[in-house]
mmCIF file of C-alpha atoms in Angstrom:
data_model
loop_
_atom_site.group_PDB
_atom_site.id
_atom_site.type_symbol
_atom_site.label_atom_id
_atom_site.label_comp_id
_atom_site.label_asym_id
_atom_site.label_seq_id
_atom_site.Cartn_x
_atom_site.Cartn_y
_atom_site.Cartn_z
ATOM 1 C CA LEU A 1 -49.616 -138.809 -143.446
ATOM 2 C CA ARG A 2 -47.433 -136.032 -144.817
ATOM 3 C CA ILE A 3 -47.029 -133.872 -147.903
ATOM 4 C CA LEU A 4 -43.815 -133.803 -149.927
ATOM 5 C CA GLY A 5 -42.539 -130.629 -151.663
ATOM 6 C CA LEU A 6 -40.057 -130.786 -154.558
ATOM 7 C CA ASP A 7 -37.888 -128.289 -156.421
ATOM 8 C CA PRO A 8 -36.888 -130.300 -159.497
ATOM 9 C CA GLY A 9 -33.774 -129.391 -161.467
ATOM 10 C CA GLU A 10 -31.847 -131.040 -164.280
ATOM 11 C CA LYS A 11 -29.208 -132.485 -161.943
ATOM 12 C CA ARG A 12 -30.578 -132.058 -158.456
ATOM 13 C CA ILE A 13 -33.961 -132.172 -156.721
ATOM 14 C CA GLY A 14 -34.584 -130.303 -153.476
ATOM 15 C CA VAL A 15 -36.913 -132.220 -151.141
ATOM 16 C CA ALA A 16 -39.017 -130.838 -148.270
ATOM 17 C CA ILE A 17 -41.578 -132.567 -146.079
ATOM 18 C CA SER A 18 -44.508 -131.375 -143.953
ATOM 19 C CA ASP A 19 -45.272 -132.430 -140.395
ATOM 20 C CA PRO A 20 -48.243 -134.834 -140.058
ATOM 21 C CA LEU A 21 -50.576 -131.918 -139.186
ATOM 22 C CA GLU A 22 -49.622 -130.184 -142.442
ATOM 23 C CA ILE A 23 -48.650 -126.927 -140.758
ATOM 24 C CA THR A 24 -44.878 -126.618 -141.165
ATOM 25 C CA ALA A 25 -42.359 -127.581 -143.859
ATOM 26 C CA GLN A 26 -38.731 -128.586 -143.388
ATOM 27 C CA GLY A 27 -35.891 -129.455 -145.743
ATOM 28 C CA LEU A 28 -35.176 -133.189 -146.009
ATOM 29 C CA GLU A 29 -32.406 -133.698 -148.562
ATOM 30 C CA VAL A 30 -31.141 -132.770 -152.004
ATOM 31 C CA ILE A 31 -31.116 -135.694 -154.456
ATOM 32 C CA SER A 32 -28.296 -135.583 -157.031
ATOM 33 C CA TYR A 33 -28.894 -137.722 -160.111
ATOM 34 C CA THR A 34 -27.786 -138.421 -163.651
ATOM 35 C CA GLU A 35 -30.667 -140.704 -164.717
ATOM 36 C CA PRO A 36 -34.233 -139.615 -163.799
ATOM 37 C CA GLU A 37 -34.996 -143.212 -162.737
ATOM 38 C CA GLN A 38 -32.461 -142.851 -159.882
ATOM 39 C CA ALA A 39 -34.289 -139.829 -158.534
ATOM 40 C CA LEU A 40 -37.700 -141.459 -158.936
ATOM 41 C CA LYS A 41 -36.509 -144.506 -156.994
ATOM 42 C CA ARG A 42 -35.179 -142.418 -154.105
ATOM 43 C CA LEU A 43 -38.387 -140.361 -154.007
ATOM 44 C CA TYR A 44 -40.459 -143.551 -153.947
ATOM 45 C CA GLU A 45 -38.465 -144.714 -150.886
ATOM 46 C CA ILE A 46 -39.030 -141.369 -149.169
ATOM 47 C CA CYS A 47 -42.774 -141.582 -149.877
ATOM 48 C CA LEU A 48 -42.911 -144.991 -148.191
ATOM 49 C CA ASP A 49 -40.668 -144.013 -145.243
ATOM 50 C CA TYR A 50 -42.654 -140.880 -144.421
ATOM 51 C CA SER A 51 -46.171 -142.073 -145.344
ATOM 52 C CA VAL A 52 -46.521 -139.363 -147.974
ATOM 53 C CA LYS A 53 -50.071 -138.833 -149.241
ATOM 54 C CA LYS A 54 -49.503 -136.056 -151.790
ATOM 55 C CA ILE A 55 -46.597 -134.467 -153.691
ATOM 56 C CA ILE A 56 -46.232 -130.776 -154.622
ATOM 57 C CA VAL A 57 -43.839 -129.977 -157.479
ATOM 58 C CA GLY A 58 -42.549 -126.440 -158.085
ATOM 59 C CA ASN A 59 -43.363 -125.263 -161.614
ATOM 60 C CA PRO A 60 -40.736 -122.817 -162.947
ATOM 61 C CA VAL A 61 -42.996 -120.966 -165.398
ATOM 62 C CA ASN A 62 -41.567 -117.897 -167.128
ATOM 63 C CA MET A 63 -42.094 -114.441 -165.651
ATOM 64 C CA ASP A 64 -44.941 -113.756 -168.110
ATOM 65 C CA GLY A 65 -46.687 -116.982 -167.053
ATOM 66 C CA SER A 66 -45.789 -118.966 -170.202
ATOM 67 C CA ARG A 67 -44.258 -122.452 -170.050
ATOM 68 C CA GLY A 68 -40.673 -122.878 -171.190
ATOM 69 C CA SER A 69 -38.459 -125.958 -171.362
ATOM 70 C CA ALA A 70 -37.817 -125.928 -167.587
ATOM 71 C CA SER A 71 -41.556 -125.982 -166.979
ATOM 72 C CA GLU A 72 -42.047 -128.865 -169.451
ATOM 73 C CA LEU A 73 -39.264 -130.783 -167.716
ATOM 74 C CA ALA A 74 -40.971 -130.297 -164.349
ATOM 75 C CA GLU A 75 -44.341 -131.373 -165.749
ATOM 76 C CA ASN A 76 -42.916 -134.525 -167.314
ATOM 77 C CA PHE A 77 -41.149 -135.297 -164.072
ATOM 78 C CA ALA A 78 -44.404 -134.832 -162.155
ATOM 79 C CA LYS A 79 -46.178 -137.281 -164.467
ATOM 80 C CA SER A 80 -43.444 -139.920 -164.059
ATOM 81 C CA LEU A 81 -43.574 -139.440 -160.306
ATOM 82 C CA SER A 82 -47.323 -139.875 -160.260
ATOM 83 C CA SER A 83 -47.036 -143.143 -162.222
ATOM 84 C CA LYS A 84 -44.171 -144.419 -160.062
ATOM 85 C CA THR A 85 -45.754 -143.685 -156.668
ATOM 86 C CA GLY A 86 -49.485 -143.821 -157.434
ATOM 87 C CA LEU A 87 -49.840 -140.607 -155.407
ATOM 88 C CA PRO A 88 -51.589 -137.387 -156.436
ATOM 89 C CA VAL A 89 -49.083 -134.820 -157.723
ATOM 90 C CA GLU A 90 -49.853 -131.090 -157.987
ATOM 91 C CA MET A 91 -47.842 -128.386 -159.722
ATOM 92 C CA LEU A 92 -47.381 -125.065 -157.905
ATOM 93 C CA ASP A 93 -46.269 -121.886 -159.668
ATOM 94 C CA GLU A 94 -42.945 -121.084 -158.012
ATOM 95 C CA ARG A 95 -42.553 -117.524 -159.289
ATOM 96 C CA LEU A 96 -43.892 -116.056 -156.101
ATOM 97 C CA THR A 97 -41.953 -118.120 -153.589
ATOM 98 C CA SER A 98 -38.634 -117.620 -155.356
ATOM 99 C CA GLY A 99 -39.380 -113.940 -156.006
ATOM 100 C CA SER A 100 -40.172 -113.232 -152.346
ATOM 101 C CA ALA A 101 -37.087 -115.121 -151.184
ATOM 102 C CA GLU A 102 -34.863 -113.192 -153.583
ATOM 103 C CA LYS A 103 -36.355 -109.875 -152.466
ATOM 104 C CA THR A 104 -35.930 -110.784 -148.806
ATOM 105 C CA LEU A 105 -32.283 -111.789 -149.272
ATOM 106 C CA ILE A 106 -31.434 -108.639 -151.232
ATOM 107 C CA ALA A 107 -33.002 -106.535 -148.457
ATOM 108 C CA GLY A 108 -30.797 -108.486 -146.024
ATOM 109 C CA GLY A 109 -27.686 -107.535 -147.988
ATOM 110 C CA VAL A 110 -26.896 -111.131 -149.000
ATOM 111 C CA SER A 111 -24.500 -111.473 -151.976
ATOM 112 C CA ARG A 112 -25.650 -112.868 -155.319
ATOM 113 C CA LYS A 113 -23.479 -115.981 -154.924
ATOM 114 C CA LYS A 114 -24.816 -116.684 -151.455
ATOM 115 C CA ARG A 115 -28.384 -116.035 -152.616
ATOM 116 C CA ARG A 116 -28.091 -118.797 -155.206
ATOM 117 C CA LYS A 117 -26.915 -121.270 -152.572
ATOM 118 C CA VAL A 118 -29.731 -120.300 -150.214
ATOM 119 C CA LYS A 119 -32.293 -120.629 -152.987
ATOM 120 C CA ASP A 120 -31.121 -124.155 -153.805
ATOM 121 C CA LYS A 121 -31.377 -125.086 -150.153
ATOM 122 C CA LEU A 122 -34.740 -123.461 -149.438
ATOM 123 C CA ALA A 123 -36.734 -123.637 -152.689
ATOM 124 C CA ALA A 124 -38.517 -126.907 -151.888
ATOM 125 C CA VAL A 125 -39.342 -125.697 -148.361
ATOM 126 C CA LEU A 126 -40.794 -122.416 -149.647
ATOM 127 C CA ILE A 127 -42.861 -124.215 -152.301
ATOM 128 C CA LEU A 128 -44.303 -126.558 -149.684
ATOM 129 C CA GLU A 129 -44.937 -123.703 -147.222
ATOM 130 C CA GLN A 130 -46.785 -121.819 -149.942
ATOM 131 C CA TYR A 131 -48.922 -124.866 -150.666
ATOM 132 C CA LEU A 132 -49.709 -125.347 -146.960
ATOM 133 C CA ALA A 133 -50.667 -121.660 -146.679
ATOM 134 C CA LEU A 134 -52.991 -122.017 -149.668
ATOM 135 C CA SER A 135 -54.592 -125.152 -148.202
ATOM 136 C CA GLU A 136 -55.085 -123.463 -144.853
ATOM 137 C CA THR A 137 -56.788 -120.548 -146.566
ATOM 138 C CA ARG A 138 -59.024 -122.876 -148.561
ATOM 139 C CA LYS A 139 -60.145 -124.306 -145.223
ATOM 140 C CA ASN A 140 -60.997 -120.722 -144.223
ATOM 141 C CA ARG A 141 -58.570 -120.670 -141.350
ATOM 142 C CA GLY A 142 -56.302 -118.028 -142.867
ATOM 143 C CA VAL A 143 -58.376 -115.316 -144.486
ATOM 144 C CA ASN A 144 -61.397 -113.663 -142.910
ATOM 145 C CA ASN A 145 -63.536 -111.164 -144.693
ATOM 146 C CA ASP A 146 -63.829 -108.191 -142.426
ATOM 147 C CA LYS A 147 -66.381 -106.454 -144.531
ATOM 148 C CA LEU B 1 -57.381 -99.890 -159.269
ATOM 149 C CA ARG B 2 -54.850 -101.280 -156.810
ATOM 150 C CA ILE B 3 -54.676 -103.272 -153.601
ATOM 151 C CA LEU B 4 -53.014 -101.927 -150.458
ATOM 152 C CA GLY B 5 -51.112 -104.175 -148.013
ATOM 153 C CA LEU B 6 -50.466 -103.128 -144.399
ATOM 154 C CA ASP B 7 -48.292 -104.372 -141.562
ATOM 155 C CA PRO B 8 -49.795 -102.509 -138.586
ATOM 156 C CA GLY B 9 -47.739 -101.948 -135.433
ATOM 157 C CA GLU B 10 -48.277 -99.907 -132.295
ATOM 158 C CA LYS B 11 -46.102 -97.028 -133.513
ATOM 159 C CA ARG B 12 -45.506 -97.678 -137.185
ATOM 160 C CA ILE B 13 -47.441 -99.088 -140.149
ATOM 161 C CA GLY B 14 -45.643 -100.597 -143.134
ATOM 162 C CA VAL B 15 -47.462 -99.872 -146.407
ATOM 163 C CA ALA B 16 -47.199 -101.789 -149.703
ATOM 164 C CA ILE B 17 -49.150 -101.360 -152.918
ATOM 165 C CA SER B 18 -49.891 -103.614 -155.898
ATOM 166 C CA ASP B 19 -49.601 -102.681 -159.547
ATOM 167 C CA PRO B 20 -52.937 -102.132 -161.320
ATOM 168 C CA LEU B 21 -52.870 -105.701 -162.721
ATOM 169 C CA GLU B 22 -52.558 -107.084 -159.175
ATOM 170 C CA ILE B 23 -49.477 -109.139 -159.943
ATOM 171 C CA THR B 24 -46.607 -107.530 -158.033
ATOM 172 C CA ALA B 25 -46.271 -105.742 -154.676
ATOM 173 C CA GLN B 26 -43.855 -102.974 -153.750
ATOM 174 C CA GLY B 27 -43.098 -101.052 -150.582
ATOM 175 C CA LEU B 28 -44.578 -97.546 -150.468
ATOM 176 C CA GLU B 29 -43.770 -95.991 -147.098
ATOM 177 C CA VAL B 30 -43.724 -96.540 -143.356
ATOM 178 C CA ILE B 31 -46.186 -94.351 -141.452
ATOM 179 C CA SER B 32 -45.025 -93.343 -137.972
ATOM 180 C CA TYR B 33 -47.820 -92.189 -135.660
ATOM 181 C CA THR B 34 -48.765 -91.452 -132.086
ATOM 182 C CA GLU B 35 -52.542 -91.135 -132.533
ATOM 183 C CA PRO B 36 -54.314 -93.777 -134.675
ATOM 184 C CA GLU B 37 -56.335 -90.974 -136.321
ATOM 185 C CA GLN B 38 -53.095 -89.622 -137.887
ATOM 186 C CA ALA B 39 -52.365 -92.964 -139.503
ATOM 187 C CA LEU B 40 -55.956 -93.382 -140.690
ATOM 188 C CA LYS B 41 -55.847 -89.950 -142.307
ATOM 189 C CA ARG B 42 -52.605 -90.682 -144.157
ATOM 190 C CA LEU B 43 -53.931 -94.055 -145.334
ATOM 191 C CA TYR B 44 -57.104 -92.426 -146.572
ATOM 192 C CA GLU B 45 -54.982 -90.039 -148.675
ATOM 193 C CA ILE B 46 -52.991 -92.962 -150.083
ATOM 194 C CA CYS B 47 -56.215 -94.786 -150.982
ATOM 195 C CA LEU B 48 -57.408 -91.754 -152.960
ATOM 196 C CA ASP B 49 -54.018 -91.079 -154.607
ATOM 197 C CA TYR B 50 -53.587 -94.662 -155.811
ATOM 198 C CA SER B 51 -57.227 -95.572 -156.532
ATOM 199 C CA VAL B 52 -57.137 -98.375 -153.966
ATOM 200 C CA LYS B 53 -60.059 -100.797 -154.172
ATOM 201 C CA LYS B 54 -59.227 -103.172 -151.321
ATOM 202 C CA ILE B 55 -56.975 -103.246 -148.245
ATOM 203 C CA ILE B 56 -55.171 -106.308 -146.839
ATOM 204 C CA VAL B 57 -54.080 -106.116 -143.191
ATOM 205 C CA GLY B 58 -51.527 -108.532 -141.711
ATOM 206 C CA ASN B 59 -52.954 -110.360 -138.709
ATOM 207 C CA PRO B 60 -50.237 -111.253 -136.160
ATOM 208 C CA VAL B 61 -51.968 -114.288 -134.656
ATOM 209 C CA ASN B 62 -50.005 -116.370 -132.158
ATOM 210 C CA MET B 63 -48.023 -119.396 -133.314
ATOM 211 C CA ASP B 64 -50.806 -121.756 -132.173
ATOM 212 C CA GLY B 65 -53.374 -119.776 -134.189
ATOM 213 C CA SER B 66 -54.989 -118.020 -131.191
ATOM 214 C CA ARG B 67 -55.564 -114.259 -131.123
ATOM 215 C CA GLY B 68 -53.519 -112.203 -128.672
ATOM 216 C CA SER B 69 -53.506 -108.473 -127.956
ATOM 217 C CA ALA B 70 -51.502 -107.693 -131.126
ATOM 218 C CA SER B 71 -54.109 -109.482 -133.199
ATOM 219 C CA GLU B 72 -56.949 -107.598 -131.467
ATOM 220 C CA LEU B 73 -55.142 -104.325 -132.132
ATOM 221 C CA ALA B 74 -54.832 -105.200 -135.832
ATOM 222 C CA GLU B 75 -58.505 -106.183 -136.050
ATOM 223 C CA ASN B 76 -59.671 -102.972 -134.411
ATOM 224 C CA PHE B 77 -57.433 -101.017 -136.723
ATOM 225 C CA ALA B 78 -58.888 -102.849 -139.742
ATOM 226 C CA LYS B 79 -62.413 -101.968 -138.612
ATOM 227 C CA SER B 80 -61.547 -98.269 -138.195
ATOM 228 C CA LEU B 81 -59.904 -98.273 -141.587
ATOM 229 C CA SER B 82 -62.941 -99.833 -143.209
ATOM 230 C CA SER B 83 -65.195 -97.153 -141.662
ATOM 231 C CA LYS B 84 -62.834 -94.335 -142.617
ATOM 232 C CA THR B 85 -62.296 -95.366 -146.251
ATOM 233 C CA GLY B 86 -65.480 -97.268 -147.061
ATOM 234 C CA LEU B 87 -63.284 -99.921 -148.699
ATOM 235 C CA PRO B 88 -63.366 -103.680 -148.110
ATOM 236 C CA VAL B 89 -60.647 -104.723 -145.639
ATOM 237 C CA GLU B 90 -59.409 -108.301 -145.274
ATOM 238 C CA MET B 91 -57.184 -109.784 -142.583
ATOM 239 C CA LEU B 92 -54.415 -112.153 -143.666
ATOM 240 C CA ASP B 93 -52.639 -114.489 -141.259
ATOM 241 C CA GLU B 94 -49.045 -113.252 -141.316
ATOM 242 C CA ARG B 95 -47.440 -116.236 -139.594
ATOM 243 C CA LEU B 96 -46.414 -117.788 -142.866
ATOM 244 C CA THR B 97 -44.983 -114.758 -144.594
ATOM 245 C CA SER B 98 -42.919 -113.679 -141.588
ATOM 246 C CA GLY B 99 -41.875 -117.271 -140.870
ATOM 247 C CA SER B 100 -40.623 -117.839 -144.420
ATOM 248 C CA ALA B 101 -38.796 -114.514 -144.465
ATOM 249 C CA GLU B 102 -37.083 -115.295 -141.153
ATOM 250 C CA LYS B 103 -36.066 -118.752 -142.378
ATOM 251 C CA THR B 104 -34.734 -117.317 -145.645
ATOM 252 C CA LEU B 105 -32.682 -114.639 -143.858
ATOM 253 C CA ILE B 106 -31.219 -117.123 -141.365
ATOM 254 C CA ALA B 107 -30.201 -119.377 -144.272
ATOM 255 C CA GLY B 108 -28.557 -116.301 -145.822
ATOM 256 C CA GLY B 109 -26.490 -115.755 -142.664
ATOM 257 C CA VAL B 110 -28.159 -112.402 -141.858
ATOM 258 C CA SER B 111 -27.721 -111.244 -138.240
ATOM 259 C CA ARG B 112 -30.649 -111.044 -135.847
ATOM 260 C CA LYS B 113 -30.448 -107.252 -135.673
ATOM 261 C CA LYS B 114 -30.425 -106.920 -139.450
ATOM 262 C CA ARG B 115 -33.251 -109.454 -139.752
ATOM 263 C CA ARG B 116 -35.481 -107.259 -137.596
ATOM 264 C CA LYS B 117 -34.824 -104.242 -139.816
ATOM 265 C CA VAL B 118 -35.511 -106.215 -142.972
ATOM 266 C CA LYS B 119 -38.738 -107.586 -141.536
ATOM 267 C CA ASP B 120 -39.977 -104.073 -140.724
ATOM 268 C CA LYS B 121 -39.190 -102.992 -144.249
ATOM 269 C CA LEU B 122 -40.616 -105.999 -146.071
ATOM 270 C CA ALA B 123 -43.523 -107.266 -143.943
ATOM 271 C CA ALA B 124 -46.239 -105.297 -145.755
ATOM 272 C CA VAL B 125 -44.832 -106.325 -149.157
ATOM 273 C CA LEU B 126 -44.758 -110.008 -148.213
ATOM 274 C CA ILE B 127 -48.309 -109.858 -146.830
ATOM 275 C CA LEU B 128 -49.569 -108.302 -150.058
ATOM 276 C CA GLU B 129 -47.592 -110.765 -152.224
ATOM 277 C CA GLN B 130 -49.109 -113.642 -150.283
ATOM 278 C CA TYR B 131 -52.581 -112.230 -150.830
ATOM 279 C CA LEU B 132 -51.938 -111.776 -154.563
ATOM 280 C CA ALA B 133 -50.649 -115.356 -154.799
ATOM 281 C CA LEU B 134 -53.787 -116.613 -153.056
ATOM 282 C CA SER B 135 -56.030 -114.612 -155.395
ATOM 283 C CA GLU B 136 -54.198 -115.913 -158.437
ATOM 284 C CA THR B 137 -54.666 -119.462 -157.231
ATOM 285 C CA ARG B 138 -58.358 -118.906 -156.584
ATOM 286 C CA LYS B 139 -58.646 -117.861 -160.197
ATOM 287 C CA ASN B 140 -57.002 -121.200 -161.100
ATOM 288 C CA ARG B 141 -54.024 -119.588 -162.747
ATOM 289 C CA GLY B 142 -51.484 -120.868 -160.210
ATOM 290 C CA VAL B 143 -52.320 -124.437 -159.204
ATOM 291 C CA ASN B 144 -53.149 -127.196 -161.637
ATOM 292 C CA ASN B 145 -54.197 -130.643 -160.587
ATOM 293 C CA ASP B 146 -51.960 -133.048 -162.426
ATOM 294 C CA LYS B 147 -53.840 -136.090 -161.313
#
């Protein structure tokens, strides 16, 4: 069983998948769509093909933590996806993953245009990696109190 | 009160600090040292100057999760630091932050040589950001169960 990570946009959805041990995340595909039902159908197929047990959806909340239209779109999409697949769907605040990626790319001297392309390609992977890191920590394998 | 993030190496220690609200992380300095006592002294000064309340130390565990000599070095350093400052010190598994950064830079077409420089510069920041993201989630501000 695997975990699916999604970066949902208005026209495209980035898709990443974990290994069965839930340690690593890798990019799977980018779904282009005009009708949401198209995207839901493709995601349903992926869930069956890869024995997905849970779906993580990136939540593009505003910088101050409030929910704008993009966040509402993502939440509605997550609800539809939950109904369609019958799987548990969790939202994950994507401010930190996208912020760290941006900072890393700027430090690497990558141009603004290239950064946007990289973000599109990697966003779902980074969201899923973040979720896996959080899960690992919850299991007390990641953080140890030293004092 | 702020949180300090450290990426400890044999010769250099990357230092990052949070804002007082514990939301963002920024790079502060890189401490070069020959004797550990020098580094401890400088870190103690930083803790006083910035009213640090907690220190997060990156733990370079091996890819399979086992602890090698680098990890032992970091743990010993964390213990010394805790004694010196009297502050709580936590270790944070740095496999995920450095792995994501590497993946992001490769996707951005950044050369291996440049990647190493960027990692040195950003490692402490990414460790601290990861910790802040984990804390936020523990407070249930980041992850919401949708189903």
